[in-house]
Amino acid sequence: MMLIPCPWCGPRDESEFHYGGQAGVAYPDDPGALTDAEWARYLFFRDNPKGPFRERWSHTAGCRRWFSLVRDTVTNEIVA
Amino acid sequence: MAGLMPAPAPGGDLPEHPDRLWRTPEPKAAYDVVIVGGGGHGLATAYYLAKNHGITNVAVLERGWLAGGNMARNTTIIRSNYLWDESAGIYEHALKLWEGLEEELDYPILFSQRGVLNLAHSLQDVRDSVRRVHANRLNGVDAEWLDPGQVREVCPIVNISPDVRYPVHGATYQPRAGIAKHDYVAWGYARAADALGVDLIQHCEVTGLRISGGRVTGVHTTRGAIGAGRVALSAAGHTSVVAAMAGIDLPLQSHPLQALVSELLEPVHPTVVMSNAVHVYVSQAHKGELVMGAGIDTWNGYGQRGAFHIIERQMSAALELFPVFARAHVLRTWGGIVDVTPDASPIVGLSGVDGLYLNCGWGTGGFKATPGVGWCYAHTIAHGEPHPLNAPFSLERFVTGALVDEHGAAAVAH
Amino acid sequence: MSGAFRTARGGLVDRDRPLRFRFDGVEYEGLQGDTLASALLANGVHHVASSIRLGRPRGVFAAGVEEPNALVQIEEPFPEPMLPATTVELYDGLVARGLRGRGRLADRPDPARYDATHAHCDVLVVGAGPAGLAAAAVAASSGARVIVVDDQPRPGGSLLGAAEHLDWVASVAGGLRAAPEVRLLTRTTAFGYYDDNHVVAVERRTNHLGAQAPAHRSRERVWRIRARHVVLATGAHERSLAFADNDRPGVMLAGAAQTYLRRYGVRPGRRAVVLTTNDSAYAVARDLHAAGVEIAAVADLRDSPGAGRAPHGAELLPGWAVAGVTGADRISAVTLRRLAGGAFTGPELRLDADLLLVSGGWNPVGALYGQAGGRLAYDDGLGAFRPDGGCRQALEVAGSVAGTYTLKGCLAEGAAAGARAAEATGFRPGEPDLPETADPEVTPGVAVWTLPGDPATSLVDLQRDVTVADIARATGTGMRSAEHVKRYTTAGTAHDQGRTSGTLTSGIVAEMLGVNVGDLGTTTFRPPYAPVSFAALAGRDRGMRFDPVRVTALHAWHVAAGALFENVGQWKRPWYYPRDGEDMAAAVLRECRAAREGVAMMDASTLGKIDVRGADAAVFLDRLYTNMISTLKPGAIRYGVMCRPDGMVLDDGTVIRLAEDRFLVTTTTGNAAVILDWMEEWLQTEWPQLRVYCTSVTEQWATVALVGPESREVLASLAPGLDVSRDGFGFMTWRDTTVAGLDARVCRISFSGELAYEINVSWWDALALWEALAERGITPYGTQTMHVLRAEKGYPIIGQDTDGTVTPHDLGLGWAVSRTKADFIGKRSFTRTDTARTDRKQLVGLLPDGGELLPEGAHLVAAAEPPLTALGHVTSSYHSAALGRTFALALIEGGRDLVGRTVWATLDDGLAPVTITGAVLYDPEGARRDG
């Protein structure tokens, strides 16, 4: 049970949050201009590093706000 | 208590192992095929490469100890009652191989076809379950729909009372499904592959892939460079890490998956019960311990550890279904790393780099597929093109949209 | 008399409170304060269990949670499988029996309650032995919030076993109990150490009371503790070593014997031989001697024991070891020989003894440290693995878990650790008040794993019956890792998880492989540290508390009306309302008829309702829905579909435009939270520039669907101010008005094809509205009738007629997919190769030629002859009152091109021909919706 620092509410139990996977994957400006392969990358391909990972969380059982942090996927240390 | 036990008791004694399992060879300078990952899939692939295709100049490289990853951490359930034709194809192929595996490997793998119940807890669960039963039958997979009374006949300790939060509306039943002893399966394949000349090299971590002119030529390892005509990835939760060495991105996310085991108990549970709706799957293993799996932790993780609330939730669900488990004790919990694709189906086939093959994304289904995927993956490596049974599980499907969506179809995921 | 082996005085047992218990069918007496193990020993019972594989008799080996042998089954007051007798506090009326490896579950429900609680503290101290108490006292003196947990009934740890400094223990414990910010939890085992100092513990609250346990008090409680800093003072466990017949009853860890004597007032035997590798057993020998146990000899594997002083009359034999043990059910003699160069040499010395006390050294209890992510490193000086000090979590280790075995050292380390922990959390600790202790001269121990002798009877893991021979066999197969050997032999996998055997196994494997034991390492430590009951982990989240039950404002009415309920997500929805003698089919036909021919009503309050507001609300909804929302006029309503980015249908519902900048959207019942999260995710993470606010109003608005050709008259009578005429209140518009005297918003929406209204009122007013309608004799209907009515019209249910692989086009909802919008979520995916296929599975109607009711989930095949290739499956199937027959909806490959064709549906016993039709079977012209 990680302790996740919500920027709005402070540190809270992991069970209050919803995980959102890799951060910084923007919705394409013009999906219609993408090839099927490029669109597939947006839809399905996400980084899966062993180590620091910038990821999204939503404090669903609290303020309902989304935020990003960097967590080490091996140790679960939140490093940024 | 005796009245609770209609089916044969899980065996109390374990079989004798062979005296000789495998060599500990030094890596050679080069192999025809290098398999990255010495888990169940890697070992089975090596065995079928040698056995079915006569390719014996093969090394299996394992960063830790053989079959120490998910093979050592799963809940050993074997079944083939998947919804989609593509899934049923490869899992049923695996199940047929399981049925002859003890003889094939000359190893006591404790394969026990005690049946699997997949419980339904809502009217929609019932529709989905019946749908799966009908699909299974068309695919030659044994499947029955049982009403709650019949569920109770198969597994008398399941609570079919209507007075629980999500009552049991019935279950699908696959009589040929069951469990096996995971370690022994791995050792059986390892021993047989070793006997056919395959080098099983432990504590040898792949640190890079050698690629030249769009073709793989070998691997770099913690024990030096090893040349290879073909390289086959079989690294489960670590596939993303290895594939990244070749610049290949894969639609995989690695998550912790926890499981637990109780003390040894007198036989109470004659079959395997799975409940997707409340996230429980449980069997009583041969020695008598209850083996249970939990839900997946949602976040990406390589730590082989999950969170405690997942276990608590799983126990609540387990006691809903099995009130008699109340005073059993958890002896040990553990976590594996499951690599999950967007459609919860595996990727088995070509990588886009010549001579480099992919086998990953099995999520929670890897163990039961072991013989089937070993067979098909070996074929893919030997022929340079997919076996018909793994052809649907291409990387390309994520571009075309032709997913094999075991998630979306609300089929049981484990 | 509580046993022939009870001392005349001493110990922490209450000699005025005898307890009766039964073990293996024999009545015994013990004392308050006993464990089952100490009470059995007091009665001279050593042989308490049998081993699982070899069936060898087994005795009490240890005195605490590390016990590998004395596993018992509790039978009364309630069956509980497999507990070490050393951890069972004795109570009056206890009935237990010894086990052979497997416990037994009760065949009746457990009547006890279990619960859980959260706790937060600055400093958590695990272990209330000397180090832990010193740490807790110092930390508490700083004003920090401190929690101390200890698995024993009273604090003291090893001081209880030694029965020394108990006044200091009492004084510290008293201070802790009196401090307002300190919680001292006894009978509480910290069993899991998770991320970010989340430590979970289980408190055993009533076990020790037996049948007298109050029913209202939870039997076990899980403490979920979040600590800013943790002090692990978890102590050390003594270990044995492997020699022939080292498992015989009467062979006991030396420290355990001292505990039985000093804590429980029990002499574990009459005449003892001591075998040791270190100093610790000497004090035991002296204690036992002083209590009247004859010490025949002390065999010390060290050639020069140094500080070791055997008690008066006992022979000290440096360099000697046990060469044999006589006696099966209980030892009667021990044979000693001199050990030189790894082999026995010289004459044997055979000594009569009923007790063989063994100390093979001590293993720091590093399990929680390992769980915390720390590593245990082999310490050659200790001959054991201990925490390496590099754990990333905010913790300290103190005392014997850190490899410090003198009392003085433990106290000092504990105090220092408590001070560091307090300082780390911003508190200023005071000076410790520690007892005066001696500083004994210490002679280093030696690490010895095996003695010469029959490897087939030299046990390594007592509980799993793993012998030195088994390990030799494992390494002989080619196995080179401790994990493989563990799995091959099952060593370390038993109830005790290798507490006494783990290091020994590693040592023996390393010796056989010729590698350094430190390089070989230990197997991984996993939660729980000690077994914890399923029920404790489940806590109170059972039965109806397993998942929240959500009910509408009308639930009590539905119950009173005899409705049967369907779980839809967390909601309880009326399924149908059977009248006397009606089965479901009859009730649903009646309800359907009422809706189609008269008037009927349904509680639709569970529909998700989201208020979407803001200057950019229309822009936002245009992006989420496949169809155009921004062109909707205030006062009007539109049906909308949402897709995931992959183009598959996510949800559907109506969109009501309340004002230029305000919409009310409805979602399916099960998806309300999902869609709100979905909206928030897009708004916050992709389009934060949009000025939109989303608010769930599901439980603010209760909704009653009023359906049927007579619904207009009913509404007119209840809402006299409302123009209900066909032109005055058009389809897909809404009005704010008064219905039955209640403020209401009425929408002209139909999910049945009939003239219908959805009347929305405050949740508080729902019952008044419903009763006003019910007074007019309107038929209530449930979800089943709703499903039939909508299916007759070909309206899909998301999640029933879709499965996450279905696009709007597949559903025949292409009309709801905008061609003019530049983009919306999912649009791009429609042109992917597979998604653009024209022969995808499409929603169609089915008419079974033979009138069967097809099973939902039945598959459809093209021909009745093998090979039977599936074209699709039945998603919905009903009897229709309006059609006077059965019908179904199905997803079929290229289905819309197959209308009129016959295909075959799979039944349990064969195939049935069915004719494919369009999805709309009832009133395809839509003539009925305006009444």
Short mmCIF file of C-alpha atoms in Angstrom, two decimals, chain B residues 1 4 9-14 16-24 65-68 71-73 83-85 107 121-124 126-128 130-135 137-138 162-167 169 181-184 187 202-203 258 260-268 277-278 284-290 292 299 303-309 311-313 315-320 323-335 397-403 405 407-410, chain C residues 52-53 78-83 97 101-112 114 116 191 193-195 198 200 219 222 224 370-373 392-393 464 473 476-481 483-484 486-488 490 493-495 497 523-528 530-539 541-550 566-567 569-572 575 644 646 648 784 787 799-800 803-805 832-835 841 855-859 861 868-870 873 875 878 906-908:
data_model
loop_
_atom_site.label_atom_id
_atom_site.label_comp_id
_atom_site.label_asym_id
_atom_site.label_seq_id
_atom_site.Cartn_x
_atom_site.Cartn_y
_atom_site.Cartn_z
CA MET B 1 -16.59 -33.84 7.44
CA LEU B 4 -18.05 -32.91 2.30
CA ALA B 9 -8.85 -36.39 -2.32
CA PRO B 10 -5.89 -34.38 -3.45
CA GLY B 11 -2.90 -36.62 -2.92
CA GLY B 12 -0.96 -36.19 0.27
CA ASP B 13 2.30 -37.52 -1.01
CA LEU B 14 4.56 -36.07 -3.59
CA GLU B 16 9.92 -39.06 -6.38
CA HIS B 17 11.96 -36.90 -8.67
CA PRO B 18 14.60 -38.23 -11.02
CA ASP B 19 18.13 -38.17 -9.67
CA ARG B 20 19.45 -36.25 -12.63
CA LEU B 21 17.91 -33.05 -13.96
CA TRP B 22 20.29 -30.93 -16.00
CA ARG B 23 23.88 -29.99 -16.64
CA THR B 24 25.38 -26.64 -15.77
CA TRP B 65 17.39 -19.60 -11.63
CA LEU B 66 15.47 -21.74 -14.09
CA ALA B 67 11.73 -21.20 -14.00
CA GLY B 68 12.09 -18.75 -11.14
CA MET B 71 6.53 -20.22 -13.62
CA ALA B 72 7.39 -20.43 -9.94
CA ARG B 73 4.66 -18.01 -8.88
CA LEU B 83 -14.24 -17.33 -25.51
CA TRP B 84 -12.66 -16.49 -28.81
CA ASP B 85 -11.81 -19.08 -31.43
CA TYR B 107 8.24 -36.70 -15.33
CA HIS B 121 -22.67 -13.72 -10.14
CA SER B 122 -25.04 -11.61 -12.19
CA LEU B 123 -27.51 -12.04 -15.02
CA GLN B 124 -24.92 -10.62 -17.40
CA VAL B 126 -24.81 -15.81 -16.89
CA ARG B 127 -25.22 -14.55 -20.46
CA ASP B 128 -21.46 -14.27 -20.87
CA VAL B 130 -23.52 -19.42 -21.57
CA ARG B 131 -22.05 -17.65 -24.54
CA ARG B 132 -18.64 -19.03 -23.66
CA VAL B 133 -20.03 -22.54 -23.20
CA HIS B 134 -21.60 -22.47 -26.64
CA ALA B 135 -18.45 -21.05 -28.20
CA ARG B 137 -18.44 -26.53 -27.73
CA LEU B 138 -18.18 -25.33 -31.31
CA PRO B 162 -28.92 -16.22 -2.12
CA ASP B 163 -28.15 -14.22 1.02
CA VAL B 164 -24.78 -12.95 -0.04
CA ARG B 165 -23.92 -9.76 -1.83
CA TYR B 166 -23.37 -11.38 -5.21
CA PRO B 167 -25.01 -14.81 -5.15
CA HIS B 169 -26.15 -17.82 -10.35
CA LYS B 181 2.74 -28.83 -10.21
CA HIS B 182 4.39 -25.83 -11.84
CA ASP B 183 7.97 -26.49 -10.79
CA TYR B 184 7.84 -30.08 -11.93
CA TRP B 187 11.96 -29.28 -14.50
CA GLN B 202 21.49 -19.86 -15.52
CA HIS B 203 22.59 -16.58 -13.98
CA GLN B 258 -0.30 -11.65 -6.15
CA LEU B 260 -1.11 -16.89 -1.61
CA VAL B 261 -1.11 -20.27 -0.01
CA SER B 262 -2.54 -21.72 3.21
CA GLU B 263 -1.24 -24.38 5.52
CA LEU B 264 -1.79 -28.01 4.57
CA LEU B 265 -5.36 -29.04 5.15
CA GLU B 266 -7.38 -32.19 4.94
CA PRO B 267 -9.15 -32.38 1.58
CA VAL B 268 -12.12 -30.05 1.32
CA ALA B 277 -16.58 -11.02 -10.77
CA VAL B 278 -15.22 -11.16 -7.25
CA GLN B 284 -6.41 -27.27 -3.13
CA ALA B 285 -3.02 -28.47 -4.22
CA HIS B 286 -1.73 -31.99 -3.97
CA LYS B 287 -0.22 -31.67 -0.52
CA GLY B 288 -3.37 -30.05 0.82
CA GLU B 289 -2.66 -26.34 0.78
CA LEU B 290 -5.22 -23.93 -0.60
CA MET B 292 -5.39 -18.72 -4.30
CA TRP B 299 0.06 -0.01 -11.49
CA GLY B 303 9.10 -5.55 -7.84
CA GLN B 304 7.32 -8.90 -7.50
CA ARG B 305 5.36 -7.36 -4.66
CA GLY B 306 1.88 -5.96 -4.53
CA ALA B 307 -0.25 -4.10 -2.04
CA PHE B 308 -1.93 -5.51 1.03
CA HIS B 309 -5.43 -4.24 0.33
CA ILE B 311 -5.04 -9.46 -0.50
CA GLU B 312 -7.65 -8.28 1.99
CA ARG B 313 -10.17 -7.80 -0.79
CA MET B 315 -9.99 -12.80 1.20
CA SER B 316 -13.34 -11.11 1.60
CA ALA B 317 -14.37 -12.53 -1.73
CA ALA B 318 -12.98 -15.95 -0.90
CA LEU B 319 -14.95 -16.18 2.33
CA GLU B 320 -18.10 -15.12 0.51
CA PRO B 323 -17.24 -19.71 4.43
CA VAL B 324 -15.47 -22.83 5.72
CA PHE B 325 -12.13 -21.23 4.90
CA ALA B 326 -12.59 -18.71 7.72
CA ARG B 327 -10.00 -20.16 10.07
CA ALA B 328 -7.53 -21.35 7.50
CA HIS B 329 -4.31 -19.40 7.67
CA VAL B 330 -2.32 -17.62 5.04
CA LEU B 331 1.21 -18.95 5.18
CA ARG B 332 2.74 -17.00 2.40
CA THR B 333 1.85 -14.42 -0.20
CA TRP B 334 3.95 -13.54 -3.20
CA GLY B 335 3.89 -11.63 -6.41
CA ARG B 397 -3.35 -6.80 -34.94
CA PHE B 398 -2.95 -3.65 -32.93
CA VAL B 399 -2.66 -1.70 -36.17
CA THR B 400 -5.53 -3.32 -38.04
CA GLY B 401 -7.77 -3.48 -34.99
CA ALA B 402 -8.29 -7.23 -35.30
CA LEU B 403 -7.84 -7.74 -31.57
CA ASP B 405 -10.27 -9.10 -27.01
CA HIS B 407 -10.79 -8.19 -21.84
CA GLY B 408 -13.64 -6.62 -23.70
CA ALA B 409 -15.53 -9.84 -24.04
CA ALA B 410 -15.78 -10.14 -20.28
CA ILE C 52 4.10 -35.39 7.77
CA ARG C 53 6.16 -37.57 5.49
CA PHE C 78 -14.24 -24.05 17.52
CA PRO C 79 -12.07 -25.95 15.05
CA GLU C 80 -8.95 -24.16 13.95
CA PRO C 81 -6.34 -25.90 11.87
CA MET C 82 -2.67 -26.13 12.56
CA LEU C 83 -1.35 -23.92 15.30
CA ARG C 97 -5.02 -32.82 19.25
CA GLY C 101 1.04 -32.35 8.89
CA ARG C 102 -2.46 -31.41 7.91
CA GLY C 103 -5.09 -29.41 9.72
CA ARG C 104 -8.84 -29.62 9.46
CA LEU C 105 -11.31 -26.89 8.64
CA ALA C 106 -14.59 -26.59 10.44
CA ASP C 107 -17.63 -27.81 8.58
CA ARG C 108 -19.80 -25.07 10.03
CA PRO C 109 -19.69 -21.30 9.75
CA ASP C 110 -17.33 -19.42 12.00
CA PRO C 111 -19.51 -17.41 14.41
CA ALA C 112 -16.72 -15.03 15.36
CA TYR C 114 -13.29 -9.95 12.68
CA ALA C 116 -9.73 -3.98 10.95
CA PHE C 191 3.09 -9.74 9.81
CA TYR C 193 5.80 -4.71 5.88
CA TYR C 194 4.66 -3.01 2.71
CA ASP C 195 5.58 0.11 0.79
CA HIS C 198 2.74 0.43 5.79
CA VAL C 200 0.06 -4.60 8.99
CA ARG C 219 -11.81 -12.20 17.65
CA VAL C 222 -6.05 -6.28 11.54
CA ARG C 224 -3.14 -1.20 9.16
CA GLY C 370 13.33 -8.38 4.10
CA GLN C 371 9.70 -7.62 3.35
CA ALA C 372 10.50 -3.93 3.66
CA GLY C 373 12.89 -4.33 0.77
CA ARG C 392 15.38 2.14 1.62
CA GLN C 393 12.44 2.50 3.96
CA ARG C 464 8.65 -30.82 6.14
CA ARG C 473 19.87 -35.58 -3.61
CA GLY C 476 23.06 -34.08 -6.98
CA THR C 477 20.45 -33.53 -9.69
CA GLY C 478 22.28 -30.48 -10.94
CA MET C 479 20.42 -27.87 -8.91
CA ARG C 480 22.59 -24.95 -7.94
CA SER C 481 20.25 -22.46 -6.34
CA GLU C 483 15.35 -21.70 -4.43
CA HIS C 484 15.54 -24.87 -6.51
CA LYS C 486 13.80 -25.48 -1.49
CA ARG C 487 11.28 -26.38 -4.14
CA TYR C 488 12.75 -29.81 -4.79
CA THR C 490 10.04 -28.44 0.09
CA THR C 493 7.76 -24.07 2.82
CA ALA C 494 5.93 -25.29 5.90
CA HIS C 495 3.87 -23.51 8.48
CA GLN C 497 8.33 -20.90 6.65
CA THR C 523 15.12 -17.35 -0.04
CA THR C 524 12.88 -14.30 -0.21
CA PHE C 525 10.90 -13.17 2.82
CA ARG C 526 7.24 -12.68 2.02
CA PRO C 527 4.25 -11.65 4.07
CA PRO C 528 2.89 -12.84 6.37
CA ALA C 530 3.45 -15.60 10.83
CA PRO C 531 0.31 -17.34 9.61
CA VAL C 532 -2.77 -15.14 9.71
CA SER C 533 -6.33 -16.31 9.38
CA PHE C 534 -8.33 -15.80 6.22
CA ALA C 535 -11.16 -14.39 8.31
CA ALA C 536 -8.96 -11.72 9.85
CA LEU C 537 -7.91 -10.54 6.42
CA ALA C 538 -11.49 -10.55 5.21
CA GLY C 539 -12.51 -8.54 8.26
CA ASP C 541 -16.23 -6.91 4.41
CA ARG C 542 -18.38 -9.99 4.15
CA GLY C 543 -21.99 -10.69 3.37
CA MET C 544 -23.80 -7.53 2.41
CA ARG C 545 -20.73 -5.53 3.41
CA PHE C 546 -18.64 -7.19 0.73
CA ASP C 547 -19.62 -4.38 -1.59
CA PRO C 548 -21.81 -1.36 -0.92
CA VAL C 549 -25.48 -1.86 -1.66
CA ARG C 550 -27.06 1.08 -3.45
CA GLU C 566 -31.40 -7.76 -9.89
CA ASN C 567 -27.90 -6.56 -9.00
CA GLY C 569 -23.46 -2.77 -10.60
CA GLN C 570 -23.87 -1.96 -6.93
CA TRP C 571 -27.55 -1.09 -7.37
CA LYS C 572 -30.48 -3.24 -6.41
CA TRP C 575 -36.33 -7.22 -11.73
CA ARG C 644 -13.46 4.65 -26.57
CA ASP C 646 -10.43 2.46 -30.30
CA MET C 648 -15.75 0.57 -29.59
CA GLN C 784 -36.82 -7.55 -17.29
CA HIS C 787 -35.40 -5.20 -21.54
CA GLY C 799 -22.86 -4.35 -21.94
CA GLN C 800 -25.47 -6.90 -22.98
CA ASP C 803 -18.99 -6.58 -25.38
CA GLY C 804 -16.27 -4.03 -25.95
CA THR C 805 -15.68 -5.19 -29.52
CA ARG C 832 -8.70 0.89 -39.48
CA THR C 833 -8.59 -2.15 -41.72
CA ASP C 834 -10.43 -4.47 -39.40
CA THR C 835 -12.81 -1.89 -38.00
CA LYS C 841 -20.68 -8.67 -36.54
CA PRO C 855 -30.61 -19.21 -24.68
CA GLU C 856 -28.86 -15.87 -24.39
CA GLY C 857 -25.32 -16.74 -25.41
CA ALA C 858 -26.37 -19.38 -27.95
CA HIS C 859 -24.22 -19.31 -31.05
CA VAL C 861 -23.98 -21.24 -37.39
CA LEU C 868 -20.13 -25.74 -37.52
CA THR C 869 -18.55 -22.34 -37.85
CA ALA C 870 -19.86 -19.62 -35.61
CA HIS C 873 -24.24 -15.18 -30.89
CA THR C 875 -27.23 -11.27 -27.06
CA TYR C 878 -37.34 -12.96 -24.81
CA THR C 906 -26.99 -23.87 -30.91
CA LEU C 907 -29.19 -25.32 -28.20
CA ASP C 908 -28.20 -27.66 -25.43
#
